[in-house]
Tab-separated table of C-alpha atoms in Angstrom:
chain	number	residue	atom	x	y	z
I	10	MET	CA	-0.088	0.218	-0.204
I	11	ASP	CA	1.110	3.640	-0.804
I	12	LYS	CA	2.939	4.923	2.402
I	13	ILE	CA	0.975	8.162	2.409
I	14	LEU	CA	-2.386	6.329	2.230
I	15	ALA	CA	-1.153	3.835	4.953
I	16	ALA	CA	-0.010	6.566	7.355
I	17	ALA	CA	-3.174	8.484	6.766
I	18	GLN	CA	-5.451	5.609	7.523
I	19	ASN	CA	-3.414	4.838	10.528
I	20	ILE	CA	-4.296	8.632	12.031
I	21	ALA	CA	-7.691	8.839	10.599
I	22	THR	CA	-8.855	5.518	12.408
I	23	ALA	CA	-7.408	6.762	15.493
I	24	ARG	CA	-9.209	9.980	15.116
I	25	ARG	CA	-12.418	8.171	14.409
I	26	ASN	CA	-11.955	6.026	17.550
I	27	ARG	CA	-10.770	8.876	19.691
I	28	ALA	CA	-7.825	6.727	20.576
I	29	PRO	CA	-4.686	8.241	21.562
I	30	LEU	CA	-2.243	8.079	18.525
I	31	ALA	CA	1.373	6.289	19.190
I	32	ALA	CA	4.289	7.226	17.162
I	33	LEU	CA	3.710	5.983	13.586
I	34	PRO	CA	5.938	3.005	12.430
I	35	PRO	CA	9.306	3.858	10.990
I	36	GLU	CA	8.022	2.883	7.559
I	37	LEU	CA	4.930	5.223	7.706
I	38	ALA	CA	6.221	8.078	9.630
I	39	PRO	CA	6.746	11.361	7.408
I	40	ALA	CA	10.523	11.915	6.470
I	41	ASP	CA	9.797	15.742	6.616
I	42	GLU	CA	7.264	18.306	6.792
I	43	ALA	CA	6.393	18.185	3.110
I	44	GLU	CA	5.570	14.660	3.436
I	45	GLY	CA	3.522	15.437	6.552
I	46	TYR	CA	1.550	17.758	4.634
I	47	GLN	CA	0.888	14.963	1.801
I	48	ILE	CA	-0.396	12.852	4.669
I	49	GLN	CA	-2.419	15.457	6.041
I	50	ARG	CA	-4.359	16.057	2.745
I	51	ALA	CA	-5.114	12.173	2.635
I	52	VAL	CA	-6.340	12.377	6.345
I	53	HIS	CA	-8.821	15.128	5.175
I	54	ASP	CA	-10.260	13.037	2.344
I	55	LEU	CA	-10.599	9.854	4.607
I	56	LEU	CA	-12.436	12.177	7.505
I	57	LEU	CA	-14.703	14.117	5.222
I	58	PRO	CA	-17.838	12.163	5.611
I	59	GLN	CA	-17.327	12.280	9.650
I	60	THR	CA	-16.056	16.065	9.837
I	61	GLY	CA	-18.083	17.990	7.008
I	62	ALA	CA	-16.325	19.990	4.335
I	63	LEU	CA	-13.341	21.716	4.644
I	64	VAL	CA	-13.928	25.183	5.758
I	65	GLY	CA	-10.595	26.859	6.676
I	66	TYR	CA	-7.265	26.417	8.511
I	67	LYS	CA	-5.697	26.850	11.678
I	68	ILE	CA	-2.245	27.950	11.991
I	69	GLY	CA	-0.070	26.943	14.821
I	70	CYS	CA	3.151	27.826	16.510
I	71	THR	CA	2.692	31.624	15.750
I	72	SER	CA	3.993	33.024	19.014
I	73	PRO	CA	7.171	32.551	20.799
I	74	VAL	CA	5.514	31.124	23.762
I	75	MET	CA	4.045	28.269	21.581
I	76	GLN	CA	7.098	27.783	19.605
I	77	GLU	CA	8.939	27.240	23.036
I	78	TYR	CA	6.312	25.061	24.401
I	79	LEU	CA	6.542	22.913	21.106
I	80	ASP	CA	10.192	23.241	20.249
I	81	ILE	CA	8.947	24.020	16.643
I	82	PRO	CA	10.486	27.550	15.553
I	83	HIS	CA	7.899	28.229	12.649
I	84	PRO	CA	4.457	27.996	11.906
I	85	CYS	CA	2.287	24.871	11.044
I	86	GLY	CA	-1.171	24.549	9.404
I	87	GLY	CA	-4.111	22.324	9.826
I	88	GLY	CA	-7.648	21.929	8.599
I	89	VAL	CA	-10.804	23.401	10.019
I	90	PHE	CA	-13.989	21.542	9.000
I	91	ALA	CA	-17.589	22.131	9.082
I	92	LYS	CA	-18.620	19.996	11.983
I	93	GLY	CA	-16.078	21.501	14.247
I	94	VAL	CA	-17.159	24.854	13.846
I	95	HIS	CA	-19.541	26.160	16.667
I	96	ASP	CA	-21.045	29.646	17.829
I	97	SER	CA	-20.549	31.659	20.994
I	98	GLY	CA	-22.139	29.808	23.653
I	99	ALA	CA	-21.889	26.337	22.698
I	100	LYS	CA	-22.090	23.318	25.023
I	101	LEU	CA	-19.473	20.699	24.000
I	102	ARG	CA	-19.083	17.277	25.167
I	103	PHE	CA	-15.797	16.594	27.173
I	104	ALA	CA	-15.924	13.135	26.180
I	105	ASP	CA	-15.807	13.905	22.526
I	106	TYR	CA	-11.767	14.447	22.971
I	107	VAL	CA	-8.777	12.804	23.989
I	108	ARG	CA	-7.354	15.526	26.028
I	109	VAL	CA	-8.932	18.691	25.377
I	110	GLY	CA	-7.555	22.460	25.433
I	111	VAL	CA	-8.082	25.907	24.136
I	112	GLU	CA	-6.582	28.899	22.955
I	113	CYS	CA	-7.298	32.591	22.295
I	114	GLU	CA	-7.307	33.502	18.935
I	115	ILE	CA	-8.306	35.971	16.271
I	116	ALA	CA	-10.012	34.254	13.366
I	117	VAL	CA	-10.686	35.975	10.150
I	118	ARG	CA	-13.150	35.342	7.559
I	119	LEU	CA	-12.176	35.945	3.557
I	120	ALA	CA	-14.119	38.190	1.127
I	121	ARG	CA	-12.179	36.776	-1.723
I	122	ASN	CA	-10.014	34.129	-3.167
I	123	LEU	CA	-6.264	34.152	-2.639
I	124	ALA	CA	-5.152	32.031	-5.541
I	125	PRO	CA	-1.677	30.449	-5.881
I	126	SER	CA	-1.029	32.410	-8.996
I	127	GLU	CA	-1.228	35.606	-6.922
I	128	ALA	CA	1.741	34.677	-4.759
I	129	PRO	CA	3.828	35.738	-3.074
I	130	PHE	CA	1.513	37.306	-0.649
I	131	THR	CA	2.365	40.117	1.732
I	132	PRO	CA	0.562	41.117	4.938
I	133	GLU	CA	-0.847	43.972	3.336
I	134	TRP	CA	-2.301	42.208	0.606
I	135	VAL	CA	-3.900	39.433	2.531
I	136	MET	CA	-5.532	42.192	4.839
I	137	GLU	CA	-7.317	43.410	1.971
I	138	ALA	CA	-8.964	39.765	1.443
I	139	ILE	CA	-10.214	39.822	4.939
I	140	GLU	CA	-13.911	40.438	5.452
I	141	ALA	CA	-14.350	40.240	9.222
I	142	TYR	CA	-12.709	39.123	12.167
I	143	HIS	CA	-14.235	37.057	15.048
I	144	PRO	CA	-12.997	36.573	18.695
I	145	ALA	CA	-12.434	32.810	18.638
I	146	ILE	CA	-11.618	29.868	21.084
I	147	GLU	CA	-9.403	27.241	19.035
I	148	ILE	CA	-10.246	23.640	20.601
I	149	VAL	CA	-7.019	21.480	20.295
I	150	ASP	CA	-6.935	17.982	21.225
I	151	ASP	CA	-3.690	16.167	22.517
I	152	ARG	CA	-4.682	12.882	21.027
I	153	TYR	CA	-1.259	11.334	21.344
I	154	VAL	CA	0.181	8.634	23.588
I	155	LYS	CA	3.136	11.133	24.069
I	156	TRP	CA	3.041	14.145	21.536
I	157	GLU	CA	6.712	15.067	22.659
I	158	THR	CA	7.981	11.820	20.889
I	159	MET	CA	5.880	12.496	17.801
I	160	GLY	CA	7.982	14.824	15.512
I	161	ALA	CA	6.752	17.945	13.891
I	162	PRO	CA	6.036	16.199	10.616
I	163	THR	CA	3.682	13.456	12.156
I	164	LEU	CA	1.890	16.436	14.155
I	165	VAL	CA	1.538	18.163	10.927
I	166	ALA	CA	0.050	14.961	9.253
I	167	ASP	CA	-2.531	14.946	12.144
I	168	ASP	CA	-3.663	18.610	11.770
I	169	PHE	CA	-1.408	19.708	14.340
I	170	PHE	CA	-3.847	18.967	17.431
I	171	ALA	CA	-6.678	21.025	15.567
I	172	ALA	CA	-9.996	19.837	16.748
I	173	GLY	CA	-12.416	22.974	15.785
I	174	CYS	CA	-13.333	26.305	17.145
I	175	VAL	CA	-15.965	28.464	18.515
I	176	LEU	CA	-16.546	31.653	16.953
I	177	GLY	CA	-17.890	34.918	18.446
I	178	LYS	CA	-19.680	37.551	16.634
I	179	ALA	CA	-18.170	39.102	13.338
I	180	VAL	CA	-16.454	42.447	13.398
I	181	ALA	CA	-16.119	44.000	9.821
I	182	ARG	CA	-12.497	44.647	8.995
I	183	THR	CA	-13.142	48.309	8.300
I	184	LYS	CA	-14.328	48.398	12.129
I	185	ALA	CA	-11.765	46.588	13.822
I	186	PRO	CA	-9.071	47.629	16.376
I	187	ASP	CA	-5.415	47.895	15.611
I	188	LEU	CA	-4.664	43.985	15.929
I	189	LEU	CA	-1.108	44.624	16.775
I	190	THR	CA	-2.013	46.019	20.091
I	191	ALA	CA	-5.396	44.298	20.872
I	192	LYS	CA	-5.353	42.463	24.202
I	193	GLY	CA	-6.527	38.795	24.446
I	194	ARG	CA	-7.443	36.994	27.838
I	195	ALA	CA	-8.113	33.480	28.459
I	196	VAL	CA	-10.542	33.016	31.351
I	197	VAL	CA	-11.440	29.570	32.775
I	198	ASN	CA	-14.109	29.238	35.437
I	199	GLY	CA	-13.869	32.917	35.769
I	200	LYS	CA	-10.140	33.028	36.464
I	201	GLU	CA	-7.694	34.409	33.997
I	202	VAL	CA	-5.230	31.755	32.788
I	203	GLY	CA	-3.323	33.641	30.165
I	204	ARG	CA	-2.951	36.825	28.245
I	205	GLY	CA	-1.347	38.154	25.121
I	206	THR	CA	-1.578	40.706	22.378
I	207	GLY	CA	-1.863	40.441	18.368
I	208	ALA	CA	1.671	41.168	18.450
I	209	ASP	CA	2.373	37.660	19.758
I	210	VAL	CA	1.137	36.091	16.569
I	211	LEU	CA	4.319	36.314	14.284
I	212	GLY	CA	4.569	40.039	15.020
I	213	HIS	CA	0.858	40.610	13.577
I	214	PRO	CA	-2.066	38.198	12.708
I	215	HIS	CA	-1.779	39.189	9.086
I	216	ASN	CA	1.662	37.777	9.058
I	217	ALA	CA	0.341	34.628	9.751
I	218	LEU	CA	-2.287	34.707	7.448
I	219	ALA	CA	0.321	35.717	4.750
I	220	TRP	CA	2.463	32.690	5.949
I	221	LEU	CA	-0.583	30.230	5.410
I	222	ALA	CA	-1.527	31.821	1.879
I	223	ASN	CA	2.036	31.333	0.617
I	224	HIS	CA	2.396	28.006	2.083
I	225	LEU	CA	-0.736	26.648	0.374
I	226	ALA	CA	0.308	28.301	-2.906
I	227	GLU	CA	3.458	26.462	-2.621
I	228	GLU	CA	1.228	23.062	-2.558
I	229	GLY	CA	-0.742	24.666	-5.423
I	230	THR	CA	-3.756	25.094	-3.266
I	231	GLY	CA	-5.391	28.439	-2.576
I	232	LEU	CA	-7.684	30.124	-0.148
I	233	HIS	CA	-11.223	30.914	-0.941
I	234	ALA	CA	-13.722	33.398	-0.087
I	235	GLY	CA	-15.984	32.526	2.945
I	236	GLN	CA	-13.404	30.557	4.323
I	237	ILE	CA	-12.352	30.672	8.406
I	238	VAL	CA	-8.590	31.185	9.355
I	239	LEU	CA	-7.398	30.675	13.044
I	240	THR	CA	-4.157	32.821	12.875
I	241	GLY	CA	-2.644	31.528	16.111
I	242	SER	CA	-2.823	31.694	19.791
I	243	LEU	CA	-1.998	34.814	21.952
I	244	VAL	CA	-1.613	32.594	24.819
I	245	LYS	CA	-0.112	29.061	25.701
I	246	THR	CA	-2.581	26.269	25.398
I	247	VAL	CA	-5.041	25.793	28.439
I	248	TRP	CA	-5.855	22.027	29.061
I	249	LEU	CA	-9.341	21.666	30.327
I	250	ASP	CA	-10.970	19.618	33.149
I	251	GLN	CA	-14.621	18.264	32.411
I	252	GLY	CA	-17.190	20.932	33.285
I	253	ASP	CA	-14.957	23.715	32.664
I	254	ALA	CA	-16.349	26.961	31.229
I	255	VAL	CA	-13.984	28.956	29.106
I	256	LYS	CA	-14.329	32.675	28.039
I	257	MET	CA	-11.853	34.483	25.629
I	258	GLU	CA	-12.018	38.415	25.745
I	259	LEU	CA	-10.465	40.034	22.617
I	260	GLU	CA	-10.276	43.906	22.815
I	261	GLY	CA	-12.110	45.605	20.465
I	262	LEU	CA	-13.337	42.675	19.063
I	263	GLY	CA	-15.666	41.032	21.832
I	264	THR	CA	-15.838	37.854	23.793
I	265	VAL	CA	-16.731	34.125	22.837
I	266	THR	CA	-17.720	31.546	25.364
I	267	ALA	CA	-18.070	27.738	25.499
I	268	THR	CA	-18.496	24.911	28.270
I	269	PHE	CA	-17.030	21.640	28.057
I	270	ALA	CA	-19.472	19.387	30.127
């Protein structure tokens, strides 16, 4: 069997069964991140019947605190799927995840396509393609026996911890605050557990979006109007206990909440 497909089947089966994924056998483990993204695309194809359509992307490792935490010195991308996108106030099942965590993010919704033929993209260019911003909770899932042993290429193959998101109300780009200095707070059960600013996301969330657009262009894939992009966490991942109530506050963009019962 083709190595890419065999690796993807291992990952997709673990995801369907909510079973912690062990390191892939040496003959299936991606040799580098490029191969990791090939496996990721195959995983997407296998999971679509359960997850719904690919509706956007998440960008991980965009802040110094996350790069240090994961020991990966550059961004990584993963998919966002229709059934994993929830509105603020969502009540989610704690048992639907292996080890669920949350991150405080600024999400963007695109007004127009960013085609591979238009690359290279700059932060100024991609900004013009944004329709609106959302305060967002990114849901992440540590679905690994021990993620520290997996290696970045395998984490990429499995969508880099991505498990969905909760979105607050949209704020039109033309009415949004200066994202560089916008403050974000992560609050769990009424207690602040992390804070940061837009500058913690690769210097500016638009830098992260430009990275993603260029990364996808290299693969021959574009971004499309209506898609959602989670630009990266302003805070270190917060791991949850059953029953936790989560609120993310993003200055000038509003709040977004969820509970994990």
